[in-house]
Every structure is written in C-alpha cells, then in structure tokens.
Amino acid sequence: MLVLNLEVIARSEAPGTGALVMLVLLLVGAFVVATIQTASEERPAEETAWEGGTEPTS
C-alpha cells in the first residue's frame, strides 16, 4: 500500500516530486541504519559479558 502511494506521488504532475520522495526515503533509510549501528556499538560491557556465558564482575 505504501509503495503504491509513493508511486502515485512520484508520477504526479509536479516536476520535482519523484526526486523529493526518493531523497526523503534515502534520508530515512540512512537514519535507521545509523541508529541500528550506534545501538549495537554502545552496548554495555556487562551485558556483552553476560551473553558470553560469564557473569558480570561488578
């Protein structure tokens, strides 16, 4: 459904709308990827040690 709506917007009579839609989608995708990478890099050491099978030292 969302893809269909974006296709309708991209084919509208406004000359720059398709490029604008693609730019917004690119920015949203980049934000999601950056958020996932940041979240995976900033995990606490205690949490990582616990998942590895050892108990936290503190």
mmCIF file with all atom_site columns, C-alpha atoms in Angstrom:
data_model
loop_
_atom_site.group_PDB
_atom_site.id
_atom_site.type_symbol
_atom_site.label_atom_id
_atom_site.label_alt_id
_atom_site.label_comp_id
_atom_site.label_asym_id
_atom_site.label_entity_id
_atom_site.label_seq_id
_atom_site.pdbx_PDB_ins_code
_atom_site.Cartn_x
_atom_site.Cartn_y
_atom_site.Cartn_z
_atom_site.occupancy
_atom_site.B_iso_or_equiv
_atom_site.pdbx_formal_charge
_atom_site.auth_seq_id
_atom_site.auth_comp_id
_atom_site.auth_asym_id
_atom_site.auth_atom_id
_atom_site.pdbx_PDB_model_num
ATOM 1  C CA . MET A 1 1  ? 0.000  0.000   0.000   1.00 0.00 ? 1  MET A CA 1
ATOM 2  C CA . LEU A 1 2  ? 2.778  2.437   0.911   1.00 0.00 ? 2  LEU A CA 1
ATOM 3  C CA . VAL A 1 3  ? 4.713  1.556   -2.236  1.00 0.00 ? 3  VAL A CA 1
ATOM 4  C CA . LEU A 1 4  ? 1.627  2.255   -4.335  1.00 0.00 ? 4  LEU A CA 1
ATOM 5  C CA . ASN A 1 5  ? 1.135  5.645   -2.681  1.00 0.00 ? 5  ASN A CA 1
ATOM 6  C CA . LEU A 1 6  ? 4.779  6.569   -3.257  1.00 0.00 ? 6  LEU A CA 1
ATOM 7  C CA . GLU A 1 7  ? 4.462  5.538   -6.876  1.00 0.00 ? 7  GLU A CA 1
ATOM 8  C CA . VAL A 1 8  ? 1.425  7.789   -7.292  1.00 0.00 ? 8  VAL A CA 1
ATOM 9  C CA . ILE A 1 9  ? 3.330  10.684  -5.713  1.00 0.00 ? 9  ILE A CA 1
ATOM 10 C CA . ALA A 1 10 ? 6.356  10.031  -7.904  1.00 0.00 ? 10 ALA A CA 1
ATOM 11 C CA . ARG A 1 11 ? 4.201  10.082  -11.053 1.00 0.00 ? 11 ARG A CA 1
ATOM 12 C CA . SER A 1 12 ? 2.285  13.242  -10.148 1.00 0.00 ? 12 SER A CA 1
ATOM 13 C CA . GLU A 1 13 ? 2.412  16.317  -12.343 1.00 0.00 ? 13 GLU A CA 1
ATOM 14 C CA . ALA A 1 14 ? 4.729  18.241  -10.010 1.00 0.00 ? 14 ALA A CA 1
ATOM 15 C CA . PRO A 1 15 ? 8.148  18.204  -11.697 1.00 0.00 ? 15 PRO A CA 1
ATOM 16 C CA . GLY A 1 16 ? 10.419 17.518  -8.697  1.00 0.00 ? 16 GLY A CA 1
ATOM 17 C CA . THR A 1 17 ? 8.169  15.353  -6.554  1.00 0.00 ? 17 THR A CA 1
ATOM 18 C CA . GLY A 1 18 ? 9.646  11.980  -7.530  1.00 0.00 ? 18 GLY A CA 1
ATOM 19 C CA . ALA A 1 19 ? 13.157 13.104  -6.680  1.00 0.00 ? 19 ALA A CA 1
ATOM 20 C CA . LEU A 1 20 ? 11.934 14.585  -3.405  1.00 0.00 ? 20 LEU A CA 1
ATOM 21 C CA . VAL A 1 21 ? 10.243 11.316  -2.417  1.00 0.00 ? 21 VAL A CA 1
ATOM 22 C CA . MET A 1 22 ? 13.392 9.347   -3.199  1.00 0.00 ? 22 MET A CA 1
ATOM 23 C CA . LEU A 1 23 ? 15.517 11.811  -1.205  1.00 0.00 ? 23 LEU A CA 1
ATOM 24 C CA . VAL A 1 24 ? 13.227 11.507  1.824   1.00 0.00 ? 24 VAL A CA 1
ATOM 25 C CA . LEU A 1 25 ? 13.310 7.703   1.613   1.00 0.00 ? 25 LEU A CA 1
ATOM 26 C CA . LEU A 1 26 ? 17.108 7.769   1.356   1.00 0.00 ? 26 LEU A CA 1
ATOM 27 C CA . LEU A 1 27 ? 17.401 10.028  4.409   1.00 0.00 ? 27 LEU A CA 1
ATOM 28 C CA . VAL A 1 28 ? 15.024 7.870   6.456   1.00 0.00 ? 28 VAL A CA 1
ATOM 29 C CA . GLY A 1 29 ? 16.933 4.722   5.484   1.00 0.00 ? 29 GLY A CA 1
ATOM 30 C CA . ALA A 1 30 ? 20.267 6.309   6.398   1.00 0.00 ? 30 ALA A CA 1
ATOM 31 C CA . PHE A 1 31 ? 18.869 7.386   9.769   1.00 0.00 ? 31 PHE A CA 1
ATOM 32 C CA . VAL A 1 32 ? 17.600 3.872   10.514  1.00 0.00 ? 32 VAL A CA 1
ATOM 33 C CA . VAL A 1 33 ? 20.940 2.280   9.584   1.00 0.00 ? 33 VAL A CA 1
ATOM 34 C CA . ALA A 1 34 ? 22.896 4.805   11.668  1.00 0.00 ? 34 ALA A CA 1
ATOM 35 C CA . THR A 1 35 ? 20.597 4.233   14.650  1.00 0.00 ? 35 THR A CA 1
ATOM 36 C CA . ILE A 1 36 ? 20.993 0.455   14.459  1.00 0.00 ? 36 ILE A CA 1
ATOM 37 C CA . GLN A 1 37 ? 24.787 0.697   14.158  1.00 0.00 ? 37 GLN A CA 1
ATOM 38 C CA . THR A 1 38 ? 25.036 3.134   17.065  1.00 0.00 ? 38 THR A CA 1
ATOM 39 C CA . ALA A 1 39 ? 22.830 0.966   19.263  1.00 0.00 ? 39 ALA A CA 1
ATOM 40 C CA . SER A 1 40 ? 24.896 -2.134  18.533  1.00 0.00 ? 40 SER A CA 1
ATOM 41 C CA . GLU A 1 41 ? 28.210 -0.364  19.235  1.00 0.00 ? 41 GLU A CA 1
ATOM 42 C CA . GLU A 1 42 ? 27.175 1.233   22.532  1.00 0.00 ? 42 GLU A CA 1
ATOM 43 C CA . ARG A 1 43 ? 26.147 -1.896  24.409  1.00 0.00 ? 43 ARG A CA 1
ATOM 44 C CA . PRO A 1 44 ? 27.398 -2.001  27.985  1.00 0.00 ? 44 PRO A CA 1
ATOM 45 C CA . ALA A 1 45 ? 30.312 -4.345  28.699  1.00 0.00 ? 45 ALA A CA 1
ATOM 46 C CA . GLU A 1 46 ? 28.326 -6.100  31.438  1.00 0.00 ? 46 GLU A CA 1
ATOM 47 C CA . GLU A 1 47 ? 25.586 -7.040  29.015  1.00 0.00 ? 47 GLU A CA 1
ATOM 48 C CA . THR A 1 48 ? 28.083 -8.398  26.485  1.00 0.00 ? 48 THR A CA 1
ATOM 49 C CA . ALA A 1 49 ? 29.924 -10.437 29.140  1.00 0.00 ? 49 ALA A CA 1
ATOM 50 C CA . TRP A 1 50 ? 26.668 -11.904 30.420  1.00 0.00 ? 50 TRP A CA 1
ATOM 51 C CA . GLU A 1 51 ? 25.653 -13.106 26.940  1.00 0.00 ? 51 GLU A CA 1
ATOM 52 C CA . GLY A 1 52 ? 29.071 -14.709 26.511  1.00 0.00 ? 52 GLY A CA 1
ATOM 53 C CA . GLY A 1 53 ? 28.396 -17.074 29.389  1.00 0.00 ? 53 GLY A CA 1
ATOM 54 C CA . THR A 1 54 ? 30.444 -15.334 32.074  1.00 0.00 ? 54 THR A CA 1
ATOM 55 C CA . GLU A 1 55 ? 28.976 -13.454 34.992  1.00 0.00 ? 55 GLU A CA 1
ATOM 56 C CA . PRO A 1 56 ? 29.480 -9.704  35.314  1.00 0.00 ? 56 PRO A CA 1
ATOM 57 C CA . THR A 1 57 ? 32.393 -8.839  37.612  1.00 0.00 ? 57 THR A CA 1
ATOM 58 C CA . SER A 1 58 ? 30.753 -5.926  39.459  1.00 0.00 ? 58 SER A CA 1
#
